[in-house]
Amino acid sequence: MPNAYERAEKTHDRNNEGIRLQKLLAQAGFGSRRKCEEIIQEGRVEVDGELTTELGTRVDPGQQQIRVDGSRIRLDTRHITLALNKPKRVLSTMDDPKGRFTLRDIVGDRYERIFHMGRLDYDSEGLILMTNDGELSQHVMHPRYEVEKTYIATLEGRIGGNVCRRLVSQGVRLDDGLIKLDHCAIIDGNRDTTIVKVVLHSGKNRIVRRIFGAIGFPVKRLVRTQIGPIKLGDLKPGSYRVLSVTEVRSLSKEVGL
């Protein structure tokens, strides 16, 4: 049951327009009410571009722009963002006229107007983000914000560390231009196969497969494990989860929202 302070605050909220700033921050995942009060008093919060340190400040999140440490607070209960683990032989789309498995077969019709942010090719696996937040989707997919993507690739053949270093320092020229990896590390391997972890910003179609194919090491298996701050973790193939408020906030900050 709510204590006397909470009951009094709820009554006060009903009798005044807007919501207390510290309450809004708590709902947005910044911690306890007391912690959010400290954030305000430390001068880390802006309302419509103005620094705000008053604990009694009331705001309308639907009409005003609130930022913490420069990052905009996004608190719209109508928006939902999912992390999904796409298995092989599933299309990164919601419908297919040929009747092949799609993302809709995994998420169903539970979420209205939800769509994927980026794609994985038919034979690749791993993390796909989905949302019904159009602004977030545009920022995540826009090349301007260069969201890092991490993959585990199983290659045909054995490569050495010098190959990884060259892909980072010099890159490889493809039909659509020069591309470099941000990071490349060998995880495991034998005479016939090498497993590497690669990180890059590019979202071009089949880019990891094209990079290693161009230097003579075709990709046998490809799994995307991370997009920006969002990790695949132990999410099972063919399943999904709803991102927490904290995760959505970190993703939004990553893409300048």
Coordinates of C-alpha atoms in Angstrom, one line a residue:
M1 CA 0.0 0.0 0.0
P2 CA 1.2 3.6 -0.7
N3 CA 2.5 5.4 2.3
A4 CA 1.2 8.8 3.5
Y5 CA 3.8 10.7 1.4
E6 CA 2.9 8.8 -1.8
R7 CA -0.9 9.3 -1.2
A8 CA -0.4 13.0 -0.6
E9 CA 1.7 13.3 -3.7
K10 CA -0.8 11.5 -5.9
T11 CA -3.5 13.9 -4.6
H12 CA -1.3 16.8 -5.3
D13 CA -0.6 15.5 -8.8
R14 CA -4.3 15.3 -9.6
N15 CA -4.9 18.8 -8.3
N16 CA -2.1 20.4 -10.4
E17 CA -1.1 20.2 -14.1
G18 CA 1.8 18.1 -15.1
I19 CA 4.0 15.6 -13.1
R20 CA 6.7 16.3 -10.6
L21 CA 10.1 16.1 -12.4
Q22 CA 11.6 13.6 -9.9
K23 CA 8.6 11.3 -10.4
L24 CA 9.1 11.5 -14.2
L25 CA 12.7 10.6 -13.9
A26 CA 12.0 7.7 -11.6
Q27 CA 9.4 6.4 -14.1
A28 CA 12.1 6.7 -16.9
G29 CA 14.4 4.4 -15.0
F30 CA 16.9 6.8 -13.4
G31 CA 16.5 5.2 -9.9
S32 CA 14.6 5.9 -6.7
R33 CA 12.7 9.1 -6.2
R34 CA 15.5 10.2 -3.8
K35 CA 18.2 9.4 -6.4
C36 CA 16.3 11.4 -9.0
E37 CA 16.1 14.4 -6.6
E38 CA 19.8 14.3 -6.3
I39 CA 20.2 14.3 -10.1
I40 CA 18.0 17.4 -10.3
Q41 CA 19.9 19.2 -7.5
E42 CA 23.2 18.3 -9.2
G43 CA 22.2 20.4 -12.2
R44 CA 22.0 17.6 -14.6
V45 CA 18.4 18.2 -15.8
E46 CA 17.1 20.5 -18.5
V47 CA 13.5 21.3 -19.3
D48 CA 13.0 22.9 -22.7
G49 CA 16.7 23.8 -22.8
E50 CA 16.7 25.5 -19.4
L51 CA 18.7 24.1 -16.5
T52 CA 16.3 23.1 -13.7
T53 CA 17.3 22.4 -10.0
E54 CA 14.0 23.0 -8.3
L55 CA 12.5 19.8 -6.9
G56 CA 8.9 21.1 -7.1
T57 CA 9.1 21.6 -10.8
R58 CA 6.2 20.1 -12.7
V59 CA 6.4 19.1 -16.3
D60 CA 4.3 17.8 -19.1
P61 CA 6.3 15.1 -20.9
G62 CA 3.9 15.3 -23.9
Q63 CA 4.6 19.0 -24.5
Q64 CA 8.0 19.6 -23.0
Q65 CA 11.5 18.3 -23.8
I66 CA 13.3 16.9 -20.7
R67 CA 17.0 16.0 -20.9
V68 CA 19.4 14.4 -18.4
D69 CA 23.1 14.8 -19.0
G70 CA 22.1 16.0 -22.5
S71 CA 20.1 12.9 -23.4
R72 CA 16.4 13.3 -24.1
I73 CA 13.9 11.5 -21.8
R74 CA 11.5 9.4 -23.9
L75 CA 8.5 8.2 -21.9
D76 CA 5.7 7.2 -24.2
T77 CA 3.9 4.1 -22.9
R78 CA 2.5 3.6 -26.5
H79 CA 6.0 2.8 -27.7
I80 CA 7.5 -0.7 -27.4
T81 CA 11.0 -1.9 -28.4
L82 CA 12.0 -5.5 -28.7
A83 CA 15.2 -7.5 -29.0
L84 CA 14.6 -10.6 -31.1
N85 CA 16.9 -13.5 -31.9
K86 CA 16.4 -14.4 -35.5
P87 CA 17.1 -18.0 -36.5
K88 CA 18.5 -19.1 -39.8
R89 CA 16.1 -19.2 -42.7
V90 CA 13.8 -16.6 -41.4
L91 CA 13.2 -13.4 -43.4
S92 CA 13.8 -10.0 -41.9
T93 CA 10.4 -8.8 -42.8
M94 CA 6.8 -9.1 -41.5
D95 CA 5.2 -10.7 -44.6
D96 CA 6.4 -12.9 -47.4
P97 CA 4.2 -13.8 -50.5
K98 CA 6.1 -17.1 -50.8
G99 CA 5.0 -18.2 -47.4
R100 CA 8.5 -18.4 -45.8
F101 CA 9.0 -17.8 -42.1
T102 CA 9.2 -14.1 -41.2
L103 CA 9.6 -12.0 -38.0
R104 CA 5.8 -12.0 -37.7
D105 CA 5.9 -15.7 -37.1
I106 CA 7.9 -15.0 -34.0
V107 CA 6.3 -11.8 -32.6
G108 CA 2.8 -12.5 -33.9
D109 CA 0.2 -9.6 -34.0
R110 CA 0.5 -8.6 -30.4
Y111 CA 2.2 -5.2 -31.1
E112 CA 0.5 -2.7 -33.4
R113 CA 2.6 -1.2 -36.2
I114 CA 5.9 -2.7 -35.1
F115 CA 8.7 -3.0 -37.6
H116 CA 12.3 -4.0 -37.6
M117 CA 15.3 -1.6 -37.4
G118 CA 17.7 -3.0 -40.0
R119 CA 17.9 -6.6 -41.3
L120 CA 19.9 -9.8 -41.2
D121 CA 20.1 -11.9 -44.4
Y122 CA 18.1 -15.1 -44.7
D123 CA 20.9 -17.4 -43.6
S124 CA 22.3 -15.2 -40.8
E125 CA 21.2 -15.3 -37.1
G126 CA 21.1 -13.1 -34.1
L127 CA 20.0 -9.8 -32.8
I128 CA 17.3 -7.7 -34.5
L129 CA 15.7 -4.7 -32.9
M130 CA 12.0 -4.0 -33.5
T131 CA 9.9 -1.0 -32.5
N132 CA 6.8 1.1 -33.2
D133 CA 8.7 4.3 -32.4
G134 CA 9.3 5.8 -35.8
E135 CA 11.8 8.5 -34.5
L136 CA 14.0 5.9 -32.7
S137 CA 14.0 3.6 -35.8
Q138 CA 15.1 6.4 -38.1
H139 CA 18.0 7.3 -35.9
V140 CA 19.1 3.7 -35.3
M141 CA 19.2 3.0 -39.0
H142 CA 20.6 6.4 -40.2
P143 CA 24.3 6.2 -41.3
R144 CA 24.9 9.5 -39.5
Y145 CA 24.8 7.9 -36.1
E146 CA 27.1 5.0 -37.0
V147 CA 25.7 2.5 -34.5
E148 CA 28.2 -0.3 -33.8
K149 CA 27.2 -3.9 -34.6
T150 CA 29.0 -6.9 -33.3
Y151 CA 29.1 -10.3 -35.0
I152 CA 30.6 -13.8 -34.4
A153 CA 31.6 -15.2 -37.8
T154 CA 32.7 -18.8 -38.5
L155 CA 34.9 -18.8 -41.6
E156 CA 36.1 -21.4 -44.0
G157 CA 39.9 -21.8 -43.7
R158 CA 42.4 -20.6 -41.1
I159 CA 43.3 -17.0 -40.9
G160 CA 46.0 -15.3 -38.8
G161 CA 46.0 -12.2 -36.6
N162 CA 47.7 -10.3 -39.4
V163 CA 44.6 -10.7 -41.6
C164 CA 42.4 -9.2 -38.8
R165 CA 44.8 -6.3 -38.3
R166 CA 44.9 -5.6 -42.0
L167 CA 41.0 -5.5 -42.1
V168 CA 41.1 -2.9 -39.4
S169 CA 44.0 -0.8 -40.5
Q170 CA 43.7 -1.0 -44.3
G171 CA 40.2 -2.5 -45.0
V172 CA 39.2 -4.2 -48.2
R173 CA 37.8 -2.7 -51.4
L174 CA 34.4 -4.0 -52.4
D175 CA 32.2 -3.1 -55.4
D176 CA 30.6 -0.3 -53.5
G177 CA 33.8 1.1 -52.0
L178 CA 36.5 0.7 -49.3
I179 CA 35.3 -0.8 -46.0
K180 CA 37.2 -1.2 -42.7
L181 CA 36.4 -3.2 -39.6
D182 CA 36.4 -1.3 -36.3
H183 CA 37.6 -4.4 -34.5
C184 CA 38.6 -8.0 -35.4
A185 CA 39.7 -10.7 -33.1
I186 CA 40.2 -14.5 -33.5
I187 CA 38.2 -16.4 -30.9
D188 CA 39.0 -20.0 -31.9
G189 CA 40.1 -22.0 -34.9
N190 CA 41.6 -25.1 -36.4
R191 CA 43.1 -26.1 -39.7
D192 CA 39.8 -25.8 -41.5
T193 CA 37.8 -23.2 -39.6
T194 CA 38.3 -19.9 -37.8
I195 CA 35.8 -18.1 -35.5
V196 CA 36.2 -14.4 -35.3
K197 CA 34.5 -11.5 -33.5
V198 CA 34.1 -8.4 -35.7
V199 CA 32.7 -5.0 -34.9
L200 CA 31.8 -2.4 -37.6
H201 CA 29.4 0.5 -38.1
S202 CA 28.3 -0.2 -41.6
G203 CA 24.8 -1.5 -42.2
K204 CA 25.2 -2.4 -45.8
N205 CA 23.6 -5.6 -47.1
R206 CA 25.6 -8.8 -46.3
I207 CA 28.6 -6.7 -45.4
V208 CA 30.4 -9.2 -43.2
R209 CA 29.9 -12.0 -45.7
R210 CA 31.2 -9.8 -48.5
I211 CA 34.2 -8.6 -46.6
F212 CA 35.5 -12.1 -45.8
G213 CA 34.4 -13.6 -49.1
A214 CA 36.5 -10.9 -50.8
I215 CA 39.7 -12.1 -49.1
G216 CA 39.0 -15.8 -49.7
F217 CA 37.4 -16.9 -46.4
P218 CA 33.7 -17.5 -47.0
V219 CA 31.4 -17.2 -43.9
K220 CA 29.9 -20.5 -42.9
R221 CA 27.9 -19.1 -40.0
L222 CA 27.1 -15.5 -38.9
V223 CA 25.5 -14.4 -35.6
R224 CA 24.9 -10.8 -34.7
T225 CA 25.4 -10.4 -30.9
Q226 CA 25.1 -6.7 -30.2
I227 CA 23.7 -3.5 -31.7
G228 CA 25.0 -0.4 -29.9
P229 CA 24.5 -1.0 -26.2
I230 CA 21.9 -3.7 -26.7
K231 CA 23.2 -7.3 -26.3
L232 CA 21.7 -10.6 -27.5
G233 CA 22.7 -12.2 -24.2
D234 CA 21.1 -15.6 -23.6
L235 CA 18.0 -14.9 -25.7
K236 CA 17.1 -18.2 -27.4
P237 CA 16.7 -18.4 -31.2
G238 CA 13.1 -17.7 -32.3
S239 CA 12.3 -15.7 -29.1
Y240 CA 12.2 -12.1 -28.1
R241 CA 12.1 -9.8 -25.1
V242 CA 10.9 -6.2 -24.4
L243 CA 13.7 -3.8 -23.7
S244 CA 13.8 -2.2 -20.3
V245 CA 13.3 1.6 -19.9
T246 CA 17.0 1.8 -19.1
E247 CA 18.0 -0.1 -22.3
V248 CA 15.8 2.1 -24.5
R249 CA 17.3 5.2 -22.9
S250 CA 20.8 4.0 -23.5
L251 CA 20.0 3.2 -27.1
S252 CA 18.3 6.6 -27.6
K253 CA 21.4 8.3 -26.2
E254 CA 23.6 6.3 -28.6
V255 CA 21.7 7.7 -31.6
G256 CA 21.4 11.3 -30.4
L257 CA 17.9 11.4 -29.0

